[in-house]
C-alpha cells in the first residue's frame, strides 16, 4: 500500500497519469519511483502531503525524493531544469503557451542544493497549475 501511495505522488510529479504513456514508459516511471522511494526513505504521510500540494513541514528526504524522481524522469538534469523535456511532456496537456508561462515563472528557481531546487521547482509548477 505504501508503494502505491508513493507511486501516485511520483506520477503527480511528472503528470504521467495524464500523459499517453506506453506500458514500457509507465513501468520505467514506476521503477524510477520505487528506486527513489527506497533511496530517500520517505513516509506515506510525506508522499500524501506532496501529492496533495501540502508543502508545509517538508524535510530533506522529500526534497531529495523530488530531485531523484525528476532526474529519473529527465525533467531535471544535474540539478538544472530540462526545458525541452518539460515542453514535450506538458504541452499536450495544457498547450505550449501555458507551459511557457509557467516556465517563465518557475524555471529560474535555484534552491540551496539540487534537492531543494527540484522541490521548489515542483512546488512552483504545482502552484501555477494544480491540475498538472
Coordinates of N, CA and C in Angstrom, one line a residue:
X1 N 0.8 -1.2 0.0 CA 0.0 0.0 0.0 C 0.9 1.3 0.0
X2 N 2.0 1.2 0.8 CA 2.8 2.4 0.9 C 3.4 2.7 -0.5
X3 N 3.8 1.7 -1.2 CA 4.4 1.9 -2.6 C 3.3 2.5 -3.5
X4 N 2.1 2.1 -3.4 CA 1.1 2.6 -4.3 C 0.8 4.1 -4.0
X5 N 0.8 4.5 -2.8 CA 0.6 5.9 -2.4 C 1.7 6.7 -2.9
X6 N 2.9 6.2 -2.6 CA 4.1 7.0 -3.1 C 4.2 7.0 -4.6
X7 N 3.8 5.9 -5.2 CA 3.8 5.9 -6.7 C 2.9 7.0 -7.2
X8 N 1.7 7.2 -6.6 CA 0.8 8.2 -7.0 C 1.5 9.6 -6.9
X9 N 2.2 9.8 -5.9 CA 3.0 11.1 -5.7 C 4.0 11.2 -6.8
X10 N 4.7 10.1 -7.2 CA 5.6 10.1 -8.2 C 5.0 10.5 -9.6
X11 N 3.9 9.9 -9.8 CA 3.2 10.2 -11.1 C 2.8 11.7 -11.1
X12 N 2.3 12.2 -10.0 CA 1.9 13.6 -10.0 C 3.1 14.5 -10.3
X13 N 4.3 14.1 -9.9 CA 5.5 14.9 -10.1 C 5.8 15.1 -11.6
X14 N 5.4 14.1 -12.4 CA 5.7 14.3 -13.8 C 4.4 14.2 -14.7
X15 N 3.3 14.3 -14.1 CA 2.0 14.3 -14.8 C 1.8 13.1 -15.6
X16 N 2.5 12.0 -15.2 CA 2.4 10.8 -16.1 C 1.0 10.2 -16.1
X17 N 0.2 10.5 -15.0 CA -1.1 9.9 -15.0 C -2.0 10.5 -16.1
X18 N -1.6 11.6 -16.6 CA -2.5 12.3 -17.6 C -1.9 12.2 -19.0
X19 N -0.6 11.7 -19.1 CA 0.0 11.6 -20.4 C -0.3 10.3 -21.1
X20 N -0.3 10.2 -22.4 CA -0.5 9.0 -23.1 C 0.8 8.2 -23.1
X21 N 1.1 7.4 -22.1 CA 2.3 6.7 -22.0 C 2.1 5.2 -22.4
X22 N 3.2 4.7 -22.9 CA 3.1 3.2 -23.2 C 3.3 2.5 -21.9
X23 N 3.0 1.2 -22.0 CA 3.2 0.3 -20.8 C 4.7 0.3 -20.4
X24 N 5.6 0.4 -21.4 CA 7.0 0.4 -21.1 C 7.4 1.7 -20.3
X25 N 6.9 2.8 -20.8 CA 7.2 4.1 -20.2 C 6.6 4.1 -18.7
X26 N 5.4 3.6 -18.6 CA 4.8 3.6 -17.2 C 5.7 2.7 -16.3
X27 N 6.1 1.6 -16.8 CA 6.9 0.6 -16.0 C 8.2 1.3 -15.6
X28 N 8.8 2.0 -16.5 CA 10.1 2.8 -16.2 C 9.9 3.8 -15.2
X29 N 8.7 4.5 -15.2 CA 8.4 5.5 -14.2 C 8.2 4.9 -12.8
X30 N 7.5 3.8 -12.8 CA 7.2 3.1 -11.6 C 8.6 2.6 -11.0
X31 N 9.4 2.1 -11.8 CA 10.7 1.6 -11.3 C 11.5 2.7 -10.8
X32 N 11.6 3.8 -11.5 CA 12.3 5.0 -11.0 C 11.7 5.5 -9.7
X33 N 10.4 5.6 -9.6 CA 9.8 6.0 -8.4 C 10.2 5.1 -7.2
X34 N 10.1 3.8 -7.5 CA 10.5 2.8 -6.4 C 11.9 3.0 -6.0
X35 N 12.8 3.2 -6.9 CA 14.2 3.4 -6.6 C 14.4 4.6 -5.7
X36 N 13.7 5.7 -6.1 CA 13.8 6.9 -5.3 C 13.2 6.8 -3.9
X37 N 12.1 6.1 -3.8 CA 11.4 5.9 -2.5 C 12.4 5.1 -1.6
X38 N 13.0 4.1 -2.1 CA 13.9 3.3 -1.3 C 15.2 4.1 -1.0
X39 N 15.7 4.9 -1.9 CA 16.9 5.7 -1.7 C 16.7 6.7 -0.6
X40 N 15.5 7.4 -0.7 CA 15.3 8.6 0.2 C 14.5 8.2 1.4
X41 N 13.8 7.1 1.4 CA 13.0 6.7 2.6 C 11.9 7.6 3.1
X42 N 11.1 8.1 2.1 CA 10.0 9.0 2.6 C 8.9 8.2 3.1
X43 N 8.1 8.8 4.0 CA 6.9 8.1 4.6 C 5.7 8.3 3.8
X44 N 4.7 7.5 4.1 CA 3.4 7.5 3.5 C 2.8 8.9 3.6
X45 N 2.9 9.5 4.8 CA 2.3 10.8 5.1 C 3.0 11.9 4.3
X46 N 4.3 11.8 4.1 CA 5.1 12.7 3.3 C 4.7 12.7 1.9
X47 N 4.5 11.4 1.4 CA 4.1 11.3 0.0 C 2.7 11.8 -0.3
X48 N 1.8 11.6 0.7 CA 0.4 12.1 0.5 C 0.4 13.6 0.6
X49 N 1.2 14.2 1.4 CA 1.2 15.6 1.5 C 1.8 16.2 0.2
X50 N 2.8 15.6 -0.3 CA 3.4 16.1 -1.5 C 2.4 16.0 -2.7
X51 N 1.8 14.9 -2.8 CA 0.8 14.7 -3.8 C -0.4 15.6 -3.7
X52 N -0.8 16.0 -2.5 CA -1.9 16.9 -2.3 C -1.5 18.3 -2.3
X53 N -0.3 18.6 -2.5 CA 0.1 20.0 -2.6 C 0.4 20.7 -1.2
X54 N 0.5 19.9 -0.2 CA 0.8 20.4 1.1 C 2.3 20.4 1.3
X55 N 2.9 21.6 1.2 CA 4.3 21.8 1.2 C 4.8 22.3 2.6
X56 N 4.0 22.2 3.6 CA 4.4 22.5 5.0 C 5.2 21.4 5.6
X57 N 6.1 21.7 6.4 CA 6.9 20.7 7.1 C 7.6 19.6 6.3
X58 N 8.1 20.1 5.1 CA 8.8 19.2 4.2 C 10.2 19.1 4.7
X59 N 10.7 17.8 4.7 CA 12.1 17.6 5.2 C 13.0 17.3 4.0
X60 N 14.3 17.2 4.2 CA 15.3 16.9 3.2 C 15.0 15.6 2.4
X61 N 14.4 14.6 3.1 CA 14.1 13.4 2.4 C 13.1 13.6 1.2
X62 N 12.1 14.4 1.5 CA 11.1 14.6 0.5 C 11.7 15.5 -0.7
X63 N 12.5 16.4 -0.3 CA 13.1 17.3 -1.3 C 14.1 16.4 -2.2
X64 N 14.8 15.5 -1.6 CA 15.7 14.7 -2.3 C 14.9 13.6 -3.1
X65 N 13.8 13.2 -2.6 CA 12.9 12.3 -3.4 C 12.5 13.0 -4.7
X66 N 12.0 14.3 -4.6 CA 11.6 15.0 -5.7 C 12.8 15.2 -6.7
X67 N 14.0 15.4 -6.2 CA 15.1 15.6 -7.1 C 15.4 14.2 -7.8
X68 N 15.5 13.2 -7.0 CA 15.7 11.9 -7.6 C 14.7 11.5 -8.7
X69 N 13.5 11.7 -8.4 CA 12.5 11.3 -9.4 C 12.5 12.2 -10.6
X70 N 12.6 13.5 -10.4 CA 12.6 14.4 -11.6 C 13.8 14.1 -12.4
X71 N 14.9 13.7 -11.8 CA 16.1 13.4 -12.6 C 15.8 12.1 -13.4
X72 N 15.2 11.1 -12.8 CA 14.9 9.9 -13.5 C 13.9 10.1 -14.6
X73 N 13.1 11.0 -14.4 CA 12.1 11.4 -15.5 C 12.7 12.3 -16.5
X74 N 13.9 12.7 -16.4 CA 14.6 13.6 -17.3 C 14.0 15.0 -17.3
X75 N 13.3 15.4 -16.3 CA 12.8 16.7 -16.2 C 13.8 17.7 -15.6
X76 N 14.7 17.1 -14.8 CA 15.8 17.8 -14.3 C 17.1 17.0 -14.6
X77 N 18.1 17.7 -15.0 CA 19.4 17.0 -15.3 C 20.5 17.8 -14.6
X78 N 21.2 17.0 -13.7 CA 22.3 17.6 -12.9 C 21.9 18.9 -12.2
X79 N 20.7 18.9 -11.7 CA 20.1 20.0 -10.9 C 19.6 21.1 -11.7
X80 N 19.6 21.0 -13.0 CA 19.1 22.0 -13.9 C 17.8 21.5 -14.6
X81 N 16.8 22.4 -14.7 CA 15.6 22.1 -15.4 C 15.8 21.8 -16.9
X82 N 15.2 20.7 -17.4 CA 15.3 20.3 -18.8 C 14.1 20.9 -19.5
X83 N 14.3 22.1 -20.0 CA 13.2 22.9 -20.6 C 12.5 22.2 -21.8
X84 N 13.3 21.6 -22.6 CA 12.8 20.9 -23.8 C 11.9 19.7 -23.3
X85 N 12.3 19.0 -22.3 CA 11.5 17.8 -21.9 C 10.2 18.3 -21.2
X86 N 10.3 19.4 -20.5 CA 9.1 19.9 -19.8 C 8.1 20.3 -20.9
X87 N 8.6 21.0 -22.0 CA 7.7 21.3 -23.1 C 7.1 20.1 -23.7
X88 N 7.9 19.1 -24.0 CA 7.4 17.9 -24.6 C 6.4 17.2 -23.8
X89 N 6.6 17.1 -22.5 CA 5.7 16.3 -21.7 C 4.4 17.1 -21.2
X90 N 4.5 18.4 -21.1 CA 3.4 19.2 -20.6 C 2.5 19.8 -21.7
X91 N 3.1 20.2 -22.8 CA 2.4 20.9 -23.9 C 1.1 20.1 -24.3
X92 N 1.2 18.8 -24.5 CA 0.0 18.1 -24.9 C -1.2 18.3 -23.9
X93 N -0.9 18.6 -22.6 CA -1.9 18.7 -21.6 C -2.5 20.1 -21.5
X94 N -1.7 21.1 -21.6 CA -2.2 22.4 -21.3 C -1.8 23.4 -22.4
X95 N -1.1 23.0 -23.4 CA -0.7 23.8 -24.5 C 0.7 24.5 -24.3
X96 N 1.4 24.6 -25.4 CA 2.7 25.1 -25.3 C 2.8 26.5 -24.7
X97 N 1.9 27.4 -25.0 CA 1.9 28.8 -24.5 C 1.8 28.7 -23.0
X98 N 0.9 27.9 -22.4 CA 0.7 27.9 -21.0 C 1.9 27.3 -20.3
X99 N 2.5 26.3 -20.9 CA 3.8 25.7 -20.4 C 4.9 26.8 -20.3
X100 N 5.0 27.6 -21.4 CA 6.0 28.7 -21.5 C 5.7 29.7 -20.4
X101 N 4.5 30.0 -20.1 CA 4.1 30.9 -19.0 C 4.6 30.4 -17.7
X102 N 4.3 29.1 -17.4 CA 4.8 28.5 -16.2 C 6.3 28.5 -16.1
X103 N 6.9 28.1 -17.2 CA 8.4 28.1 -17.2 C 9.0 29.4 -16.9
X104 N 8.4 30.5 -17.4 CA 8.9 31.8 -17.2 C 8.8 32.2 -15.7
X105 N 7.8 31.6 -15.0 CA 7.7 31.9 -13.5 C 8.6 31.0 -12.7
X106 N 8.8 29.8 -13.2 CA 9.4 28.7 -12.3 C 10.9 28.3 -12.7
X107 N 11.2 28.3 -13.9 CA 12.5 27.7 -14.3 C 13.8 28.3 -13.8
X108 N 13.7 29.6 -13.4 CA 14.9 30.2 -12.9 C 15.1 30.0 -11.4
X109 N 14.2 29.3 -10.7 CA 14.3 29.0 -9.3 C 15.6 28.2 -9.0
X110 N 16.3 28.6 -8.0 CA 17.5 27.9 -7.5 C 17.4 27.8 -6.0
X111 N 17.5 26.6 -5.5 CA 17.5 26.3 -4.1 C 18.9 26.3 -3.5
X112 N 19.0 25.8 -2.3 CA 20.3 25.8 -1.6 C 21.1 24.6 -2.1
X113 N 20.5 23.6 -2.7 CA 21.2 22.5 -3.3 C 20.3 21.9 -4.4
X114 N 20.7 20.8 -5.0 CA 19.9 20.2 -6.1 C 18.5 19.7 -5.5
X115 N 18.5 19.1 -4.3 CA 17.3 18.6 -3.7 C 16.3 19.7 -3.5
X116 N 16.8 20.8 -2.9 CA 15.9 22.0 -2.7 C 15.4 22.6 -4.0
X117 N 16.3 22.7 -5.0 CA 15.9 23.3 -6.3 C 14.8 22.4 -6.9
X118 N 15.0 21.1 -6.9 CA 14.0 20.2 -7.5 C 12.6 20.4 -6.8
X119 N 12.7 20.4 -5.5 CA 11.4 20.5 -4.7 C 10.8 21.9 -5.0
X120 N 11.5 23.0 -5.0 CA 11.0 24.3 -5.3 C 10.4 24.4 -6.7
X121 N 11.0 23.7 -7.6 CA 10.5 23.7 -9.0 C 9.2 22.9 -9.0
X122 N 9.1 21.8 -8.4 CA 7.8 21.0 -8.3 C 6.8 21.9 -7.7
X123 N 7.1 22.5 -6.6 CA 6.2 23.4 -5.8 C 5.7 24.5 -6.7
X124 N 6.5 25.2 -7.5 CA 6.2 26.3 -8.3 C 5.2 25.8 -9.5
X125 N 5.6 24.7 -10.1 CA 4.7 24.1 -11.2 C 3.4 23.8 -10.6
X126 N 3.4 23.1 -9.4 CA 2.1 22.7 -8.8 C 1.2 24.0 -8.5
X127 N 1.8 25.0 -7.9 CA 1.0 26.1 -7.6 C 0.6 27.0 -8.8
X128 N 1.3 26.9 -9.8 CA 0.9 27.6 -11.0 C 0.0 26.9 -11.9
X129 N -0.2 25.6 -11.7 CA -1.2 24.9 -12.5 C -1.5 23.6 -11.7
X130 N -2.3 23.6 -10.7 CA -2.5 22.5 -9.8 C -3.0 21.2 -10.6
X131 N -3.7 21.4 -11.7 CA -4.1 20.2 -12.4 C -3.0 19.4 -13.1
X132 N -1.8 20.0 -13.2 CA -0.7 19.3 -13.7 C -0.2 18.3 -12.6

